[in-house]
Coordinates of C-alpha atoms in Angstrom, one line a residue:
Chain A
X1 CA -53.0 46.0 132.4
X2 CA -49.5 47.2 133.4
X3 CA -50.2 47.7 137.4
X4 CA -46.8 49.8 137.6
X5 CA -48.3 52.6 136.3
X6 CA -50.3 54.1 138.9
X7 CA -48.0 52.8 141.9
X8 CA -46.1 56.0 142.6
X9 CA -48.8 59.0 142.4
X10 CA -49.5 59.7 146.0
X11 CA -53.3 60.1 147.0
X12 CA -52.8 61.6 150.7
X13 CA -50.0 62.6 152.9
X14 CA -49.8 62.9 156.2
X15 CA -50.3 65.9 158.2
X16 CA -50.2 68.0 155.5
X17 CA -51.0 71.6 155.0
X18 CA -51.7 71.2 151.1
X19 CA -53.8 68.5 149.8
X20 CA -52.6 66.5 147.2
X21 CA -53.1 67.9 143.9
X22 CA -55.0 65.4 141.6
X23 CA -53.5 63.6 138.6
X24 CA -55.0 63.7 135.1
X25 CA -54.5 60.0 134.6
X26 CA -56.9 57.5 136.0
X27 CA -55.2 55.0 138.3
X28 CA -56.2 51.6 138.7
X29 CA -56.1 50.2 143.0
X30 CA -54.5 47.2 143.7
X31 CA -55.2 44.3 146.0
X32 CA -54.3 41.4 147.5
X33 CA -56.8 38.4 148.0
X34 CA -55.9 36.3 150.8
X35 CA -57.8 32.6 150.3
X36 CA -57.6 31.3 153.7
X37 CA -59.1 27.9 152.4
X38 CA -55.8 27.7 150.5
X39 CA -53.3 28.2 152.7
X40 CA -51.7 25.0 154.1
X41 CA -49.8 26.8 156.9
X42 CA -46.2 26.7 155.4
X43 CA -45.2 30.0 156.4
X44 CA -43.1 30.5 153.2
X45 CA -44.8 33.9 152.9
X46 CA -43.2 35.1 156.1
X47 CA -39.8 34.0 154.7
X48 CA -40.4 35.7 151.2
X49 CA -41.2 38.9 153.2
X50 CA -38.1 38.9 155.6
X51 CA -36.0 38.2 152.7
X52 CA -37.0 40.3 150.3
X53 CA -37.4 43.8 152.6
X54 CA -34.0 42.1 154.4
X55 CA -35.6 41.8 158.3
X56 CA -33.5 40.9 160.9
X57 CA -34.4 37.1 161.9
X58 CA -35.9 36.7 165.0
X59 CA -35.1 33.5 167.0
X60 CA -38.2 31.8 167.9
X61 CA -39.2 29.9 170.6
X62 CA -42.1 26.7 171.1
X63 CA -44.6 28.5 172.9
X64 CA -47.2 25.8 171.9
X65 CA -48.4 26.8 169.0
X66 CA -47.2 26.3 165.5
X67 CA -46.8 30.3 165.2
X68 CA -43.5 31.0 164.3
X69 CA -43.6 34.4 166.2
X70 CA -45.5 35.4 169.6
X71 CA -46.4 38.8 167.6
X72 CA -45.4 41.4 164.9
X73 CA -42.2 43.5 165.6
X74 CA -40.4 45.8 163.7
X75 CA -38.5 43.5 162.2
X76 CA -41.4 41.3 161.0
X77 CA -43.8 42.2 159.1
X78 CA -45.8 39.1 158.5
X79 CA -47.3 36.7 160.6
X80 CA -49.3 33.7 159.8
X81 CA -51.4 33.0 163.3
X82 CA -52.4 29.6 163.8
X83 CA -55.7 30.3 165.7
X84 CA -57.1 26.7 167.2
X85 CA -60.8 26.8 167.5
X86 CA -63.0 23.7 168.2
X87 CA -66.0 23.3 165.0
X88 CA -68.2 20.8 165.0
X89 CA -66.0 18.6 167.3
X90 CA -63.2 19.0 164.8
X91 CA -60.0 21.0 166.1
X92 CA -59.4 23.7 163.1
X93 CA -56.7 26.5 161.9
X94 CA -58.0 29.6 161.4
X95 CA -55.4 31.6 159.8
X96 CA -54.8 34.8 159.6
X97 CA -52.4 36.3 157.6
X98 CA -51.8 39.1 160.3
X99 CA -49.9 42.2 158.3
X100 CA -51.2 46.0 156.9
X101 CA -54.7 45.1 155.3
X102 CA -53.6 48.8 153.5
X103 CA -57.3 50.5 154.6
X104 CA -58.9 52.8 152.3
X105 CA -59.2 55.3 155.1
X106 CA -55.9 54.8 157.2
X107 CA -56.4 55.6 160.8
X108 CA -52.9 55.5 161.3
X109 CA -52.8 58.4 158.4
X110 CA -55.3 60.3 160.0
X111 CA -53.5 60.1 163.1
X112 CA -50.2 61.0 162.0
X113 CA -48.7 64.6 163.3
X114 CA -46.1 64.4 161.1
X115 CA -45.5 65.7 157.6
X116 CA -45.4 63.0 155.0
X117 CA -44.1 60.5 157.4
X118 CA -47.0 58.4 156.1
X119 CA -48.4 58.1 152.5
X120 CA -51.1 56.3 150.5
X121 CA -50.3 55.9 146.8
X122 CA -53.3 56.2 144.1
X123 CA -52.9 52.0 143.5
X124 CA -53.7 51.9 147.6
X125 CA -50.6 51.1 149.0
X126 CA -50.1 52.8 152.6
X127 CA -46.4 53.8 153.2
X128 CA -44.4 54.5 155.7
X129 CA -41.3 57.1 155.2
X130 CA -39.1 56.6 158.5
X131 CA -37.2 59.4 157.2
X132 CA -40.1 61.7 158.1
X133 CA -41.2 60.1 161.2
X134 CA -40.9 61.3 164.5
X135 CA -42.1 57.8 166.5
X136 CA -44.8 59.8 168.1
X137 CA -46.4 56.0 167.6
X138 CA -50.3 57.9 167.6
X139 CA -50.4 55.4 164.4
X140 CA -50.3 52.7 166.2
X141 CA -52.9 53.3 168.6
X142 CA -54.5 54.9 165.3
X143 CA -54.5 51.3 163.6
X144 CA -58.0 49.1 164.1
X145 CA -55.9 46.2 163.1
X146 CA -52.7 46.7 165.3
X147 CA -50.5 46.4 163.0
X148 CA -47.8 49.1 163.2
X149 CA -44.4 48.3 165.5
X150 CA -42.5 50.8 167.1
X151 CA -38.6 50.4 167.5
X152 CA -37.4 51.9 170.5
X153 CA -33.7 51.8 169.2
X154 CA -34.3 53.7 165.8
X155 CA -37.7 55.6 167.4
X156 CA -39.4 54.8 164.2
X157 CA -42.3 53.1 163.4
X158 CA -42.6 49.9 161.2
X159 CA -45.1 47.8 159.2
X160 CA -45.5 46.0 155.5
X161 CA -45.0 48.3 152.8
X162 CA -46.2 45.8 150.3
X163 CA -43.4 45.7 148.7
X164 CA -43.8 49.0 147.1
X165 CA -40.4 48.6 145.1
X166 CA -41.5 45.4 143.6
X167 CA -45.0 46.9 142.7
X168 CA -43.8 49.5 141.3
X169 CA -41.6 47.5 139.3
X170 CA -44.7 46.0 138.0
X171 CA -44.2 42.5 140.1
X172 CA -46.7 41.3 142.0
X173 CA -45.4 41.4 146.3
X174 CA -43.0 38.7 147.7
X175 CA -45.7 36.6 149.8
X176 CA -47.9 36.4 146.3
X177 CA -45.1 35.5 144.4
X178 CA -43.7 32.3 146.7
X179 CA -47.0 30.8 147.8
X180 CA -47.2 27.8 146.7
X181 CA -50.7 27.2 146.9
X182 CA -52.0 30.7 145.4
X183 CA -54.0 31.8 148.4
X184 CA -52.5 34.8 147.9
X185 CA -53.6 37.0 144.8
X186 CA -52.8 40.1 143.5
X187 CA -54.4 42.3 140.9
X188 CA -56.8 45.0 140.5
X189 CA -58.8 45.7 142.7
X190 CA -61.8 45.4 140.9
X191 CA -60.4 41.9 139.8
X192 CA -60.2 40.8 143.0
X193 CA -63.4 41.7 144.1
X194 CA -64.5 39.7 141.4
X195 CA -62.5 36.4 142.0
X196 CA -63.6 36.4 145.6
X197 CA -66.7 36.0 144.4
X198 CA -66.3 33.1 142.1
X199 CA -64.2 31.5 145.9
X200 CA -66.8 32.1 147.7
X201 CA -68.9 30.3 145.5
X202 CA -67.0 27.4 145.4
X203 CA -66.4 27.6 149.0
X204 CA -70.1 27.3 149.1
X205 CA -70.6 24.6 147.3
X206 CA -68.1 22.8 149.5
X207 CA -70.5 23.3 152.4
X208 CA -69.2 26.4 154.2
X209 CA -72.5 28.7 153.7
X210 CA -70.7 31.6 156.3
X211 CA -67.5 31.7 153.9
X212 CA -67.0 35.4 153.7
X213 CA -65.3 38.2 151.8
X214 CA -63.4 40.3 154.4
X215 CA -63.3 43.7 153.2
X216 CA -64.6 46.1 156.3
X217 CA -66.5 48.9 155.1
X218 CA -65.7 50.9 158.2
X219 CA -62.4 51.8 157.0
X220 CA -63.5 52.2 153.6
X221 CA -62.5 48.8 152.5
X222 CA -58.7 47.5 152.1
X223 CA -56.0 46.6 149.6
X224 CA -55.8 43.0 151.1
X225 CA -58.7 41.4 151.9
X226 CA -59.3 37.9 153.0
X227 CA -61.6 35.1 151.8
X228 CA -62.4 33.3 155.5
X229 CA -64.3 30.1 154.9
X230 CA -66.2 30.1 158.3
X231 CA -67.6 33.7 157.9
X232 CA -69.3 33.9 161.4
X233 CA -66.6 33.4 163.0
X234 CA -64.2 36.3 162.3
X235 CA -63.6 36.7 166.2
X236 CA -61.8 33.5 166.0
X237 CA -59.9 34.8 163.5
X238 CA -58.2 37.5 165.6
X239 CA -60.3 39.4 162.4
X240 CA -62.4 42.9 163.8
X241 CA -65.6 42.9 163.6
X242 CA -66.4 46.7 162.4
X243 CA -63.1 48.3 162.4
X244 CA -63.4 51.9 162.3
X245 CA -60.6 54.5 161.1
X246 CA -61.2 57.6 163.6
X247 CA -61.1 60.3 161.2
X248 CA -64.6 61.7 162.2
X249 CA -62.8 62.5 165.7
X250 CA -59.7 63.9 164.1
X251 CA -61.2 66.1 161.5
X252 CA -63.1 67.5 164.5
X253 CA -60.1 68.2 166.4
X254 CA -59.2 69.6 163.8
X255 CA -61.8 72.0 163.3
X256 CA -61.5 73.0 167.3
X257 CA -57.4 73.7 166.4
X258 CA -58.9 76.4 163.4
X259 CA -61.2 78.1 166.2
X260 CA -58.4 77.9 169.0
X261 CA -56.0 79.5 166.5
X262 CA -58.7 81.8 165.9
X263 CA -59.3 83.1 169.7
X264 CA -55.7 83.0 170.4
X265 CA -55.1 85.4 167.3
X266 CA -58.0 87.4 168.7
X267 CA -56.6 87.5 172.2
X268 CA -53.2 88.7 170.9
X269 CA -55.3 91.3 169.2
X270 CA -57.1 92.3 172.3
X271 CA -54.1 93.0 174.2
X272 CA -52.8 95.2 171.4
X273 CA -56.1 97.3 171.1
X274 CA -56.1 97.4 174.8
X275 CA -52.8 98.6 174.5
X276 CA -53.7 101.2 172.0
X277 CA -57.1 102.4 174.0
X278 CA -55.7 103.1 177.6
X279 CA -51.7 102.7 177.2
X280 CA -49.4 101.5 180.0
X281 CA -49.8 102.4 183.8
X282 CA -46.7 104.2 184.6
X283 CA -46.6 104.4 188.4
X284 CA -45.2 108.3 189.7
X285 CA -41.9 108.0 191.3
X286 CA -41.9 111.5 192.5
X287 CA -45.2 112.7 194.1
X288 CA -44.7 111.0 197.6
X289 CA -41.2 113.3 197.9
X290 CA -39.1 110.0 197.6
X291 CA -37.2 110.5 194.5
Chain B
X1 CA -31.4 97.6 198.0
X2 CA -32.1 100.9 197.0
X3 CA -33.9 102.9 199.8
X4 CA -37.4 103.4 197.7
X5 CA -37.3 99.8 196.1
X6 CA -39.0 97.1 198.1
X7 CA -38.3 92.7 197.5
X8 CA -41.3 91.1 196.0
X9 CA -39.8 87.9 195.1
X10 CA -37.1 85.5 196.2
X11 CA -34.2 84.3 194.5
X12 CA -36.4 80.7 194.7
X13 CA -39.5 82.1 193.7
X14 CA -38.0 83.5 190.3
X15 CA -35.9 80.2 189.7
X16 CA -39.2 78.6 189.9
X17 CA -41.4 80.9 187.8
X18 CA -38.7 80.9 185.1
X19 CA -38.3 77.0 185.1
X20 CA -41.9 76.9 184.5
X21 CA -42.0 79.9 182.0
X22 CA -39.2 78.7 179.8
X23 CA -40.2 75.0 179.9
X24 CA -43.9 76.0 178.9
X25 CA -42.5 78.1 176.0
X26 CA -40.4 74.9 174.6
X27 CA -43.5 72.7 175.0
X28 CA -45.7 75.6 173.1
X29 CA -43.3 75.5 170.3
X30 CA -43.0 71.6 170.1
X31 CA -46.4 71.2 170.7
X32 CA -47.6 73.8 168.1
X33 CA -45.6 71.8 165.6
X34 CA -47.5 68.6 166.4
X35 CA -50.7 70.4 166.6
X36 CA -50.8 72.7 163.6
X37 CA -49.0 71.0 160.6
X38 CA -48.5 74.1 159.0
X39 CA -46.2 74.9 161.8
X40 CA -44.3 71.9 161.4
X41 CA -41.1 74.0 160.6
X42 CA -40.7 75.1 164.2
X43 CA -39.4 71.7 164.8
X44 CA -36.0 72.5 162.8
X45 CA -34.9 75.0 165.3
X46 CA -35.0 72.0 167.8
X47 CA -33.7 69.8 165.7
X48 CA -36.4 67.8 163.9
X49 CA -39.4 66.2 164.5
X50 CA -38.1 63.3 166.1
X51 CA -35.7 65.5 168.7
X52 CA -38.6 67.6 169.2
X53 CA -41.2 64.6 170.3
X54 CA -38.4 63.5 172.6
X55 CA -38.0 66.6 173.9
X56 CA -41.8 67.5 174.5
X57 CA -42.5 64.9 177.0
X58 CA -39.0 65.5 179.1
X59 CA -40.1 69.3 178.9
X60 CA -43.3 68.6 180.4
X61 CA -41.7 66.8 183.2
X62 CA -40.1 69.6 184.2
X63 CA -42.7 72.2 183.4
X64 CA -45.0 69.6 186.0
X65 CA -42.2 69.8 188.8
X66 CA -41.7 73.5 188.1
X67 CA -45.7 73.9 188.6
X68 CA -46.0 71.4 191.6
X69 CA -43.3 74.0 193.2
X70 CA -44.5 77.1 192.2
X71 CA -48.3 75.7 193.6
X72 CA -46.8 75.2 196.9
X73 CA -44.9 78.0 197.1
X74 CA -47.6 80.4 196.4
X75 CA -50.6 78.8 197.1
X76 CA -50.9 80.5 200.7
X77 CA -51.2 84.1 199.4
X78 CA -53.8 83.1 196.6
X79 CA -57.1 82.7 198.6
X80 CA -60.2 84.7 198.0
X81 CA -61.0 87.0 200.3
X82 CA -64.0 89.2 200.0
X83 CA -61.6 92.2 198.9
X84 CA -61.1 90.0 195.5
X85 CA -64.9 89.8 195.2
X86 CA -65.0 93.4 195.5
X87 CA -61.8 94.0 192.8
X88 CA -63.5 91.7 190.7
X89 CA -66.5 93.3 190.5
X90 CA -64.4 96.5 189.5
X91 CA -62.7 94.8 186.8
X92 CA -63.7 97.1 184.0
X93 CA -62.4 100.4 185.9
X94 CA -59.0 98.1 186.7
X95 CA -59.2 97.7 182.9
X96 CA -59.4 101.4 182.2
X97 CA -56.4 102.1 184.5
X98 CA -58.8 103.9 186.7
X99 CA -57.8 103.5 190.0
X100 CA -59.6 105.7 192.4
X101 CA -62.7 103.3 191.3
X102 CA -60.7 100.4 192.6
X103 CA -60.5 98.8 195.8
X104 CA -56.5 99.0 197.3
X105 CA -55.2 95.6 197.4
X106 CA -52.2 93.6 198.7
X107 CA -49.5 91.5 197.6
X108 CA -51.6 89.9 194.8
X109 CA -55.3 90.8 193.3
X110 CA -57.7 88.9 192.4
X111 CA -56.7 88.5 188.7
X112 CA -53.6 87.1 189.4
X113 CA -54.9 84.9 192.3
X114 CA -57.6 83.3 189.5
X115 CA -54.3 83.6 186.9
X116 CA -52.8 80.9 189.6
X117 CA -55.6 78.4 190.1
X118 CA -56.6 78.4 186.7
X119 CA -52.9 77.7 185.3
X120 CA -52.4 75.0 188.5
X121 CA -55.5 73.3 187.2
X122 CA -54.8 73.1 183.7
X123 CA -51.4 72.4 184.3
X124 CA -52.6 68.9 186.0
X125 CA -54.8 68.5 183.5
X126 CA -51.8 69.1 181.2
X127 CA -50.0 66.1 182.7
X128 CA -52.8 63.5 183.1
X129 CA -53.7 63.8 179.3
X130 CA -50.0 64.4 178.6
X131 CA -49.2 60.5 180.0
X132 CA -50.8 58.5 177.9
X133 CA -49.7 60.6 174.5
X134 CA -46.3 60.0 175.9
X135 CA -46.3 56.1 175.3
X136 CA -50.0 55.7 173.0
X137 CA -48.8 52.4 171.5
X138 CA -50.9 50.9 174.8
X139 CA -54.2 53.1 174.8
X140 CA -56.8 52.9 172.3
X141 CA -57.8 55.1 169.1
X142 CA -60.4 57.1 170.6
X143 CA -59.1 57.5 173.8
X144 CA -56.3 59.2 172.1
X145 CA -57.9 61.5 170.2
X146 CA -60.2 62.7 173.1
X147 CA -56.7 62.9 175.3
X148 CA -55.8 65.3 172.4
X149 CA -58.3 67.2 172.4
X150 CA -57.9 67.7 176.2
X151 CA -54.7 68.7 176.4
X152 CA -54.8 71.2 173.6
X153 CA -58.3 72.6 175.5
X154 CA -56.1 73.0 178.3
X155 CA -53.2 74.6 176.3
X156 CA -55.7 77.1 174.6
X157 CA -56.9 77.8 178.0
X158 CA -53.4 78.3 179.4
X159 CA -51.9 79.9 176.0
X160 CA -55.5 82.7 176.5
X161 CA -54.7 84.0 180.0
X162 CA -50.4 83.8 179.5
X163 CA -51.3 86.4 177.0
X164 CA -53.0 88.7 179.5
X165 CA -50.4 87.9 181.9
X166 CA -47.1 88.5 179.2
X167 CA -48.8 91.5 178.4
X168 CA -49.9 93.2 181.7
X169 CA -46.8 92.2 183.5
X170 CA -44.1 93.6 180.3
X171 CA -45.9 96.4 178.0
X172 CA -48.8 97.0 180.4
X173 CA -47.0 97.9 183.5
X174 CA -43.8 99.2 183.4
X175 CA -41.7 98.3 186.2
X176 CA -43.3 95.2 186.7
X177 CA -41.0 92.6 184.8
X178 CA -38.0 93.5 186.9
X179 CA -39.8 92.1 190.2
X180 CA -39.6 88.6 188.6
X181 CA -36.3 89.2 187.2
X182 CA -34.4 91.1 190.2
X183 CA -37.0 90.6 192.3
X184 CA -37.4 94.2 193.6
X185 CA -40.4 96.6 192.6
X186 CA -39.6 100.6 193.5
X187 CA -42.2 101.8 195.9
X188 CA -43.9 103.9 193.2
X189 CA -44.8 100.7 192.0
X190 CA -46.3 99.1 195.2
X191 CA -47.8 102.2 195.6
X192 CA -49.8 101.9 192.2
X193 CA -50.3 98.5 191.8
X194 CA -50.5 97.1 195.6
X195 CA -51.1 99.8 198.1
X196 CA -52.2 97.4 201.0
X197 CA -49.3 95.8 200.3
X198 CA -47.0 98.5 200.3
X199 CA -48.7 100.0 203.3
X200 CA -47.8 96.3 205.5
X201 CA -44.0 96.8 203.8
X202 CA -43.1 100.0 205.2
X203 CA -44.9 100.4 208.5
X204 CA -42.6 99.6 210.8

């Protein structure tokens, strides 16, 4: 299947007035499938990411861990963490490929004020548009993964894109494409779903019986999802346990906005009637022989 | 001064009340846009959304001071007595502009005493919710959106009675505007709308 076709048909905007109106054609969602039982720590994705969205490089510093970076930043959008956790008296990495999982219900969407400063495509893909952002940064605390970074010098907001320009292109994001050890897939959906499966299988037949898909209902499923051999554990691996995207709380705000536009309408009204009923109160300048 | 015109407010007092009135109405209009999406487009006579969330917190900074001022200022002459208790319960013939069915009151009724705690109240309220939507990359989701919903609760509650007070002090009440612009009322006026008032004024 050519996976280029559905990756510019937007499926929700932003603060928007109008909803989106639906295609005819029946896209296909995209995913990426992060095998953590793959990846052998080499951090080449990170370099593949600042190189092809052309990041400023951060100078790094030993803080006593093999992390390249303390934490996300605007200028990077990808970071392996090296999570040390002591199993069965054995010292072990749990990974976390730490960037946008790309939710199915994006809090930071939901939370956005402004217009079409964020967008999810059709093929899943959650965008931000800097041009229409006004680095409010309610995204941010909007995200259940904490994943958004706010530049105080351009006062916009940044995070992976996943590589929208290449996926559009039809090619498959610049992490999947330079991992060497495929722990990073990319395909339908559906697809994935499927081959995490058959990983988790084989995981289990390895001896890890927790291995895991992580793909968190809460936020209606995302467009990468991880396969975490020790599947009990997700704490450790700085993974949440039931993220939640508030849009329950925002459509209800919402809804109070529609009656408080309502009752200020009516009180504008009031006054007007009011007006119309009893007219103004014109004090008498002449009966006290003042004039 | 004109012999029948009578000073109702200092040149400090209307600096104050206009810092505060003109401040509130750029935070309305910023705020609206963030609020209401359909409303978005006030933002371009501001420049933009990103001037405009700049300028919304700075505005409220000086809408806050304007307020602290104002509440000091005034707060002395805006105690309930039992006359208010009395006015208030003669609200409806106030309403109807009938007068004789009114109690005589001074320098400020009861209305616009309530009109001052309930806009000081909200106003803090204003700027404690205000705070953390200023810098939200270090609070939580939900905390947010209940922080929203508070401060536009408060701005519905202060956007309802600004209303009653645009109107009754512009359209309502002729000759009231220019005691807040040149801070003088003619005595007709006082007479009308604060008798007691105008009674302590001229005995002398």
């Amino acid at each position: 299947m050519n996976l280029s076709d559905s990756s510019l048909a937007l499926k929700r905007i932003s603060a928007s007035p109008e909803p989106v109106a639906p295609g005819i054609r029946q896209n296909p969602e995209i995913a990426k499938l992060v095998d953590i039982s793959r990846c052998i720590g080499c951090k080449a994705c990170e370099i593949a990411c600042k190189e092809w969205n052309e990041l400023k490089v951060e100078p790094t510093h030993n803080f006593g861990s093999f992390q390249s970076h303390v934490d996300l930043s605007p200028d990077t959008w990808l970071l392996m963490r090296f999570n040390e956790v002591e199993i069965g008296g054995d010292v072990k990495w749990l990974i976390k490929k730490d960037a946008c999982h790309h939710c199915e219900e994006p809090g930071c969407l939901f939370a956005c004020p402004a217009p079409g400063a964020i967008v999810q495509y059709e093929n899943g893909i959650v965008d931000f548009n800097q041009e229409n952002c006004i680095g409010c940064q309610y995204c941010v605390a909007g995200c259940p993964f904490d994943i958004p970074r706010f530049n105080a010098e351009t006062r916009k907001v940044y995070k992976c894109n996943m590589c929208i320009d290449r996926v559009e292109a039809g090619l498959e994001p610049a992490c999947v494409k330079t991992c060497p050890t495929n722990a990073i897939s990319y395909g339908t959906k559906d697809d994935m779903v499927l081959l995490a499966e058959d990983k988790l299988e084989v995981l289990n037949n390895r001896g890890f019986q927790n291995a895991a898909l992580y793909n968190p209902e809460g936020v209606g499923g995302t467009h990468m999802m991880y396969v975490v051999p020790y599947g009990d554990q997700l704490e450790e691996y700085d993974l949440p346990e039931s993220p939640v995207a508030e849009r329950g709380a925002i459509s209800a705000l919402g809804a109070i906005k529609t009656i408080g536009a309502f009752l200020f309408g009516a009180g504008i009204l009031a006054t007007a009637l009011h007006y119309l009923a009893v007219g103004p109160d014109t004090p008498d300048e002449n009966s006290h022989g003042e004039g | 001064m004109a012999r029948n015109e009578l000073q109702r407010h200092s040149y400090a007092h209307r600096v104050v009340h206009w810092t505060v009135g003109l401040s509130f109405l750029l935070l309305l209009l910023t705020g609206l846009a963030f609020s209401y999406p359909s409303l978005f487009w006030m933002t371009t006579i501001l420049g933009g959304g990103a001037a405009a969330r700049v300028i919304h917190p700075v505005a409220g900074i000086v809408f806050s001071v304007g307020l602290a001022l104002m509440f000091f200022m005034w707060v002395r002459e805006m105690f309930l007595g039992q006359l208010d208790w009395k006015w208030l319960g003669a609200i409806k013939a106030y309403a109807s502009h009938d007068r004789a069915a009114v109690p005589p009151v001074g320098k400020y009724n009861a209305g616009q005493k309530l009109f001052f705690w309930v806009e000081s109240i909200l106003g803090a309220v204003l700027l404690l919710t205000g705070l953390p939507l200023w810098f939200p990359a270090d609070f939580g989701g939900d905390f947010l959106v209940l922080m929203r919903l508070l401060h536009y609760l408060s701005t519905l509650g202060a956007g309802l009675f600004l209303i009653v007070h645009v109107y009754l002090s512009t359209v309502a009440y002729p000759g009231t505007l220019r005691a807040m612009l040149y801070g003088r009322v003619t005595a007709g006026w006082a007479k009308l709308h604060h008798p007691l008032w105008y009674k302590e004024k001229t005995e002398h």
